Amino acid sequence: MLVRIVKMSFEPSKIEEFLANFETVKEKIRNFEGCNFLELYRDQNDTNIFFTYSYWNSDDDLNTYRHSDLFKGVWSTIKPMFNAKPEAWSVDKIASLK
């Protein structure tokens, strides 16, 4: 399993538009083959910063998504809303406590 973390910073005037777009695409992303989990977080102090946190079966599944029409549509919609370059990490889960 692969965990993908993406940090995105938006123009304050574009946040509501981003959230509305996320609402329309979140189920499609979550149900994309190979995606097992998806969450959206918002920074408590800098409220124009958001993070997506997702679980993927494999790097191949993530890359298939990243080359899909779904991703291209999502990215082309939100990219003009950024006020800083997004950052992304693919990580392996070492430990998880409940």
Short mmCIF file of N, CA, C and O in Angstrom, two decimals:
data_model
loop_
_atom_site.label_atom_id
_atom_site.label_comp_id
_atom_site.label_asym_id
_atom_site.label_seq_id
_atom_site.Cartn_x
_atom_site.Cartn_y
_atom_site.Cartn_z
N MET A 1 0.84 -1.19 0.00
CA MET A 1 0.00 0.00 0.00
C MET A 1 0.87 1.24 0.00
O MET A 1 1.92 1.29 0.62
N LEU A 2 0.39 2.25 -0.69
CA LEU A 2 1.08 3.52 -0.83
C LEU A 2 0.17 4.61 -0.25
O LEU A 2 -1.03 4.61 -0.51
N VAL A 3 0.73 5.52 0.50
CA VAL A 3 0.00 6.67 1.02
C VAL A 3 0.48 7.89 0.26
O VAL A 3 1.68 8.12 0.12
N ARG A 4 -0.46 8.65 -0.25
CA ARG A 4 -0.14 9.85 -1.02
C ARG A 4 -0.65 11.06 -0.26
O ARG A 4 -1.83 11.15 0.12
N ILE A 5 0.24 12.01 -0.02
CA ILE A 5 -0.09 13.26 0.67
C ILE A 5 0.20 14.40 -0.30
O ILE A 5 1.31 14.47 -0.85
N VAL A 6 -0.78 15.25 -0.52
CA VAL A 6 -0.61 16.39 -1.42
C VAL A 6 -0.98 17.66 -0.66
O VAL A 6 -2.06 17.75 -0.08
N LYS A 7 -0.05 18.63 -0.68
CA LYS A 7 -0.27 19.93 -0.04
C LYS A 7 -0.57 20.96 -1.12
O LYS A 7 0.18 21.08 -2.10
N MET A 8 -1.69 21.68 -0.94
CA MET A 8 -2.10 22.68 -1.91
C MET A 8 -2.44 23.98 -1.19
O MET A 8 -3.12 23.95 -0.17
N SER A 9 -1.96 25.08 -1.73
CA SER A 9 -2.24 26.40 -1.16
C SER A 9 -3.02 27.20 -2.21
O SER A 9 -2.59 27.31 -3.36
N PHE A 10 -4.15 27.76 -1.79
CA PHE A 10 -5.05 28.43 -2.72
C PHE A 10 -5.14 29.93 -2.45
O PHE A 10 -4.98 30.39 -1.32
N GLU A 11 -5.44 30.66 -3.53
CA GLU A 11 -5.81 32.06 -3.37
C GLU A 11 -7.04 32.09 -2.46
O GLU A 11 -7.97 31.31 -2.68
N PRO A 12 -7.06 32.93 -1.45
CA PRO A 12 -8.21 32.97 -0.55
C PRO A 12 -9.55 33.12 -1.27
O PRO A 12 -10.55 32.52 -0.88
N SER A 13 -9.58 33.89 -2.34
CA SER A 13 -10.83 34.12 -3.07
C SER A 13 -11.28 32.88 -3.84
O SER A 13 -12.42 32.84 -4.33
N LYS A 14 -10.44 31.86 -3.95
CA LYS A 14 -10.75 30.66 -4.72
C LYS A 14 -11.10 29.45 -3.85
O LYS A 14 -11.43 28.38 -4.36
N ILE A 15 -11.06 29.61 -2.53
CA ILE A 15 -11.26 28.46 -1.63
C ILE A 15 -12.65 27.86 -1.78
O ILE A 15 -12.80 26.64 -1.87
N GLU A 16 -13.68 28.68 -1.81
CA GLU A 16 -15.04 28.14 -1.94
C GLU A 16 -15.22 27.40 -3.26
O GLU A 16 -15.87 26.36 -3.32
N GLU A 17 -14.61 27.93 -4.31
CA GLU A 17 -14.66 27.26 -5.62
C GLU A 17 -13.94 25.91 -5.57
O GLU A 17 -14.44 24.92 -6.11
N PHE A 18 -12.78 25.88 -4.91
CA PHE A 18 -12.07 24.61 -4.75
C PHE A 18 -12.92 23.60 -3.98
O PHE A 18 -13.05 22.45 -4.38
N LEU A 19 -13.49 24.03 -2.86
CA LEU A 19 -14.29 23.12 -2.03
C LEU A 19 -15.51 22.60 -2.80
O LEU A 19 -15.86 21.42 -2.68
N ALA A 20 -16.14 23.45 -3.58
CA ALA A 20 -17.29 23.01 -4.39
C ALA A 20 -16.84 21.99 -5.42
O ALA A 20 -17.52 20.97 -5.64
N ASN A 21 -15.70 22.23 -6.03
CA ASN A 21 -15.18 21.27 -7.01
C ASN A 21 -14.82 19.95 -6.34
O ASN A 21 -15.14 18.88 -6.87
N PHE A 22 -14.18 20.01 -5.19
CA PHE A 22 -13.83 18.77 -4.48
C PHE A 22 -15.08 17.96 -4.16
O PHE A 22 -15.08 16.74 -4.29
N GLU A 23 -16.13 18.65 -3.78
CA GLU A 23 -17.39 17.97 -3.46
C GLU A 23 -17.91 17.18 -4.67
O GLU A 23 -18.44 16.09 -4.51
N THR A 24 -17.72 17.72 -5.86
CA THR A 24 -18.22 17.04 -7.05
C THR A 24 -17.33 15.90 -7.53
O THR A 24 -17.82 15.01 -8.22
N VAL A 25 -16.05 15.93 -7.17
CA VAL A 25 -15.13 14.89 -7.69
C VAL A 25 -14.66 13.89 -6.65
O VAL A 25 -14.07 12.86 -7.01
N LYS A 26 -14.90 14.13 -5.38
CA LYS A 26 -14.31 13.29 -4.34
C LYS A 26 -14.72 11.82 -4.46
O LYS A 26 -13.88 10.93 -4.26
N GLU A 27 -15.96 11.53 -4.77
CA GLU A 27 -16.41 10.14 -4.90
C GLU A 27 -15.76 9.48 -6.11
O GLU A 27 -15.42 8.29 -6.07
N LYS A 28 -15.61 10.24 -7.19
CA LYS A 28 -14.97 9.70 -8.39
C LYS A 28 -13.51 9.33 -8.11
O LYS A 28 -13.02 8.30 -8.55
N ILE A 29 -12.82 10.21 -7.38
CA ILE A 29 -11.42 9.92 -7.02
C ILE A 29 -11.36 8.71 -6.10
O ILE A 29 -10.60 7.78 -6.34
N ARG A 30 -12.19 8.73 -5.06
CA ARG A 30 -12.18 7.63 -4.09
C ARG A 30 -12.53 6.29 -4.74
O ARG A 30 -12.00 5.25 -4.38
N ASN A 31 -13.40 6.31 -5.73
CA ASN A 31 -13.81 5.07 -6.39
C ASN A 31 -12.96 4.71 -7.59
O ASN A 31 -13.23 3.71 -8.26
N PHE A 32 -11.92 5.49 -7.85
CA PHE A 32 -11.01 5.15 -8.94
C PHE A 32 -10.30 3.84 -8.58
O PHE A 32 -9.92 3.64 -7.41
N GLU A 33 -10.14 2.97 -9.55
CA GLU A 33 -9.53 1.67 -9.28
C GLU A 33 -8.16 1.84 -8.62
O GLU A 33 -7.31 2.58 -9.09
N GLY A 34 -7.99 1.16 -7.48
CA GLY A 34 -6.73 1.22 -6.75
C GLY A 34 -6.73 2.18 -5.58
O GLY A 34 -5.84 2.12 -4.74
N CYS A 35 -7.72 3.09 -5.52
CA CYS A 35 -7.81 4.04 -4.40
C CYS A 35 -8.70 3.43 -3.32
O CYS A 35 -9.84 3.04 -3.59
N ASN A 36 -8.19 3.35 -2.10
CA ASN A 36 -8.93 2.73 -1.00
C ASN A 36 -9.36 3.70 0.08
O ASN A 36 -10.07 3.32 1.00
N PHE A 37 -8.91 4.96 0.00
CA PHE A 37 -9.17 5.89 1.09
C PHE A 37 -8.85 7.29 0.58
O PHE A 37 -7.89 7.49 -0.16
N LEU A 38 -9.66 8.27 0.97
CA LEU A 38 -9.41 9.66 0.58
C LEU A 38 -9.94 10.58 1.66
O LEU A 38 -11.08 10.44 2.10
N GLU A 39 -9.11 11.51 2.08
CA GLU A 39 -9.53 12.54 3.03
C GLU A 39 -8.98 13.88 2.58
O GLU A 39 -7.94 13.95 1.92
N LEU A 40 -9.68 14.94 2.97
CA LEU A 40 -9.23 16.31 2.74
C LEU A 40 -9.08 16.99 4.09
O LEU A 40 -9.98 16.91 4.93
N TYR A 41 -7.95 17.64 4.29
CA TYR A 41 -7.67 18.37 5.54
C TYR A 41 -7.44 19.84 5.22
O TYR A 41 -6.99 20.19 4.13
N ARG A 42 -7.71 20.68 6.23
CA ARG A 42 -7.44 22.11 6.11
C ARG A 42 -6.59 22.55 7.29
O ARG A 42 -6.89 22.20 8.44
N ASP A 43 -5.54 23.31 7.01
CA ASP A 43 -4.66 23.80 8.07
C ASP A 43 -5.45 24.72 9.01
O ASP A 43 -6.21 25.57 8.55
N GLN A 44 -5.25 24.54 10.30
CA GLN A 44 -6.00 25.34 11.29
C GLN A 44 -5.53 26.78 11.35
O GLN A 44 -6.30 27.68 11.68
N ASN A 45 -4.27 27.03 11.07
CA ASN A 45 -3.72 28.37 11.19
C ASN A 45 -3.66 29.12 9.87
O ASN A 45 -3.86 30.33 9.83
N ASP A 46 -3.35 28.43 8.81
CA ASP A 46 -3.26 29.03 7.48
C ASP A 46 -4.36 28.39 6.64
O ASP A 46 -4.14 27.39 5.97
N THR A 47 -5.54 28.96 6.68
CA THR A 47 -6.74 28.29 6.16
C THR A 47 -6.82 28.24 4.63
O THR A 47 -7.79 27.71 4.10
N ASN A 48 -5.82 28.77 3.94
CA ASN A 48 -5.79 28.59 2.49
C ASN A 48 -4.95 27.38 2.09
O ASN A 48 -4.81 27.08 0.91
N ILE A 49 -4.44 26.63 3.08
CA ILE A 49 -3.65 25.42 2.82
C ILE A 49 -4.50 24.19 3.10
O ILE A 49 -5.11 24.07 4.17
N PHE A 50 -4.53 23.29 2.13
CA PHE A 50 -5.27 22.04 2.22
C PHE A 50 -4.34 20.88 1.91
O PHE A 50 -3.33 21.04 1.21
N PHE A 51 -4.70 19.71 2.41
CA PHE A 51 -3.96 18.48 2.15
C PHE A 51 -4.95 17.40 1.74
O PHE A 51 -6.01 17.27 2.35
N THR A 52 -4.59 16.63 0.73
CA THR A 52 -5.33 15.39 0.49
C THR A 52 -4.44 14.25 0.97
O THR A 52 -3.21 14.32 0.91
N TYR A 53 -5.10 13.23 1.47
CA TYR A 53 -4.44 12.08 2.06
C TYR A 53 -5.17 10.87 1.48
O TYR A 53 -6.38 10.73 1.68
N SER A 54 -4.47 10.05 0.71
CA SER A 54 -5.13 8.92 0.06
C SER A 54 -4.27 7.67 0.13
O SER A 54 -3.05 7.74 0.23
N TYR A 55 -4.97 6.53 0.11
CA TYR A 55 -4.31 5.22 0.09
C TYR A 55 -4.50 4.61 -1.29
O TYR A 55 -5.63 4.60 -1.81
N TRP A 56 -3.42 4.08 -1.83
CA TRP A 56 -3.44 3.43 -3.14
C TRP A 56 -2.86 2.03 -3.01
O TRP A 56 -1.93 1.81 -2.23
N ASN A 57 -3.40 1.10 -3.78
CA ASN A 57 -2.89 -0.28 -3.74
C ASN A 57 -1.43 -0.34 -4.14
O ASN A 57 -0.67 -1.14 -3.59
N SER A 58 -1.05 0.48 -5.12
CA SER A 58 0.32 0.42 -5.63
C SER A 58 0.68 1.72 -6.33
O SER A 58 -0.21 2.54 -6.65
N ASP A 59 1.96 1.88 -6.60
CA ASP A 59 2.44 3.01 -7.37
C ASP A 59 1.83 3.00 -8.77
O ASP A 59 1.50 4.04 -9.32
N ASP A 60 1.65 1.81 -9.34
CA ASP A 60 1.03 1.70 -10.67
C ASP A 60 -0.38 2.25 -10.66
O ASP A 60 -0.80 2.94 -11.59
N ASP A 61 -1.17 1.94 -9.60
CA ASP A 61 -2.53 2.45 -9.52
C ASP A 61 -2.54 3.97 -9.42
O ASP A 61 -3.34 4.65 -10.08
N LEU A 62 -1.65 4.53 -8.61
CA LEU A 62 -1.57 5.98 -8.48
C LEU A 62 -1.20 6.60 -9.82
O LEU A 62 -1.79 7.59 -10.25
N ASN A 63 -0.23 6.02 -10.50
CA ASN A 63 0.20 6.56 -11.79
C ASN A 63 -0.90 6.43 -12.85
O ASN A 63 -1.04 7.32 -13.70
N THR A 64 -1.67 5.36 -12.80
CA THR A 64 -2.80 5.22 -13.72
C THR A 64 -3.78 6.37 -13.48
O THR A 64 -4.27 6.99 -14.42
N TYR A 65 -4.07 6.66 -12.22
CA TYR A 65 -4.94 7.79 -11.88
C TYR A 65 -4.33 9.10 -12.37
O TYR A 65 -5.02 9.93 -12.98
N ARG A 66 -3.05 9.31 -12.13
CA ARG A 66 -2.39 10.57 -12.49
C ARG A 66 -2.37 10.81 -14.00
O ARG A 66 -2.21 11.94 -14.45
N HIS A 67 -2.53 9.74 -14.79
CA HIS A 67 -2.57 9.87 -16.25
C HIS A 67 -3.99 9.75 -16.81
O HIS A 67 -4.18 9.71 -18.02
N SER A 68 -4.97 9.72 -15.92
CA SER A 68 -6.37 9.54 -16.35
C SER A 68 -7.01 10.87 -16.74
O SER A 68 -6.56 11.95 -16.36
N ASP A 69 -8.11 10.76 -17.47
CA ASP A 69 -8.89 11.94 -17.82
C ASP A 69 -9.47 12.59 -16.56
O ASP A 69 -9.58 13.82 -16.50
N LEU A 70 -9.82 11.77 -15.57
CA LEU A 70 -10.34 12.31 -14.31
C LEU A 70 -9.33 13.24 -13.67
O LEU A 70 -9.64 14.39 -13.33
N PHE A 71 -8.10 12.77 -13.49
CA PHE A 71 -7.07 13.60 -12.87
C PHE A 71 -6.80 14.84 -13.71
O PHE A 71 -6.70 15.96 -13.17
N LYS A 72 -6.67 14.67 -15.01
CA LYS A 72 -6.38 15.82 -15.88
C LYS A 72 -7.47 16.88 -15.76
O LYS A 72 -7.17 18.08 -15.73
N GLY A 73 -8.73 16.45 -15.66
CA GLY A 73 -9.82 17.40 -15.50
C GLY A 73 -9.79 18.10 -14.16
O GLY A 73 -9.97 19.33 -14.08
N VAL A 74 -9.55 17.33 -13.10
CA VAL A 74 -9.48 17.91 -11.75
C VAL A 74 -8.32 18.91 -11.69
O VAL A 74 -8.48 20.04 -11.23
N TRP A 75 -7.17 18.47 -12.14
CA TRP A 75 -5.97 19.31 -12.03
C TRP A 75 -6.09 20.58 -12.86
O TRP A 75 -5.71 21.67 -12.40
N SER A 76 -6.63 20.47 -14.08
CA SER A 76 -6.75 21.66 -14.92
C SER A 76 -7.74 22.66 -14.32
O SER A 76 -7.61 23.86 -14.54
N THR A 77 -8.71 22.17 -13.55
CA THR A 77 -9.68 23.05 -12.90
C THR A 77 -9.07 23.77 -11.70
O THR A 77 -9.26 24.98 -11.52
N ILE A 78 -8.31 23.04 -10.87
CA ILE A 78 -7.82 23.66 -9.63
C ILE A 78 -6.46 24.34 -9.77
O ILE A 78 -6.14 25.23 -8.97
N LYS A 79 -5.68 23.96 -10.75
CA LYS A 79 -4.33 24.54 -10.89
C LYS A 79 -4.34 26.07 -10.94
O LYS A 79 -3.52 26.70 -10.28
N PRO A 80 -5.25 26.71 -11.67
CA PRO A 80 -5.25 28.18 -11.68
C PRO A 80 -5.63 28.81 -10.34
O PRO A 80 -5.44 30.01 -10.15
N MET A 81 -6.14 28.01 -9.40
CA MET A 81 -6.54 28.53 -8.10
C MET A 81 -5.39 28.60 -7.10
O MET A 81 -5.51 29.23 -6.06
N PHE A 82 -4.27 27.94 -7.40
CA PHE A 82 -3.14 27.89 -6.47
C PHE A 82 -2.47 29.24 -6.32
O PHE A 82 -2.36 30.00 -7.27
N ASN A 83 -1.94 29.49 -5.12
CA ASN A 83 -1.10 30.67 -4.91
C ASN A 83 0.33 30.27 -4.55
O ASN A 83 1.16 31.11 -4.24
N ALA A 84 0.61 28.98 -4.59
CA ALA A 84 1.96 28.44 -4.37
C ALA A 84 2.02 27.09 -5.08
O ALA A 84 0.99 26.46 -5.35
N LYS A 85 3.22 26.67 -5.36
CA LYS A 85 3.41 25.38 -6.03
C LYS A 85 2.97 24.25 -5.10
O LYS A 85 3.38 24.20 -3.94
N PRO A 86 2.13 23.34 -5.59
CA PRO A 86 1.72 22.21 -4.73
C PRO A 86 2.91 21.28 -4.48
O PRO A 86 3.87 21.24 -5.25
N GLU A 87 2.82 20.57 -3.38
CA GLU A 87 3.85 19.59 -3.02
C GLU A 87 3.17 18.25 -2.82
O GLU A 87 2.03 18.19 -2.36
N ALA A 88 3.88 17.15 -3.15
CA ALA A 88 3.29 15.82 -3.00
C ALA A 88 4.35 14.84 -2.54
O ALA A 88 5.53 14.95 -2.90
N TRP A 89 3.89 13.90 -1.71
CA TRP A 89 4.76 12.86 -1.19
C TRP A 89 4.06 11.51 -1.33
O TRP A 89 2.87 11.39 -1.04
N SER A 90 4.80 10.52 -1.75
CA SER A 90 4.33 9.13 -1.71
C SER A 90 5.13 8.46 -0.61
O SER A 90 6.36 8.45 -0.64
N VAL A 91 4.41 7.92 0.38
CA VAL A 91 5.08 7.37 1.57
C VAL A 91 4.56 5.97 1.86
O VAL A 91 3.46 5.59 1.47
N ASP A 92 5.36 5.23 2.59
CA ASP A 92 4.96 3.91 3.09
C ASP A 92 4.56 4.07 4.54
O ASP A 92 5.25 4.72 5.32
N LYS A 93 3.44 3.44 4.91
CA LYS A 93 3.00 3.47 6.29
C LYS A 93 3.89 2.54 7.10
O LYS A 93 4.06 1.39 6.75
N ILE A 94 4.46 3.05 8.17
CA ILE A 94 5.34 2.26 9.05
C ILE A 94 4.56 1.74 10.25
O ILE A 94 4.73 0.59 10.65
N ALA A 95 3.70 2.57 10.81
CA ALA A 95 2.93 2.17 11.97
C ALA A 95 1.59 2.89 11.96
O ALA A 95 1.49 4.01 11.46
N SER A 96 0.58 2.25 12.52
CA SER A 96 -0.73 2.84 12.65
C SER A 96 -1.36 2.36 13.94
O SER A 96 -1.43 1.15 14.18
N LEU A 97 -1.78 3.30 14.77
CA LEU A 97 -2.37 2.96 16.06
C LEU A 97 -3.81 3.45 16.08
O LEU A 97 -4.11 4.53 15.60
N LYS A 98 -4.71 2.69 16.67
CA LYS A 98 -6.10 3.11 16.78
C LYS A 98 -6.49 3.26 18.22
O LYS A 98 -6.00 2.63 19.08
#
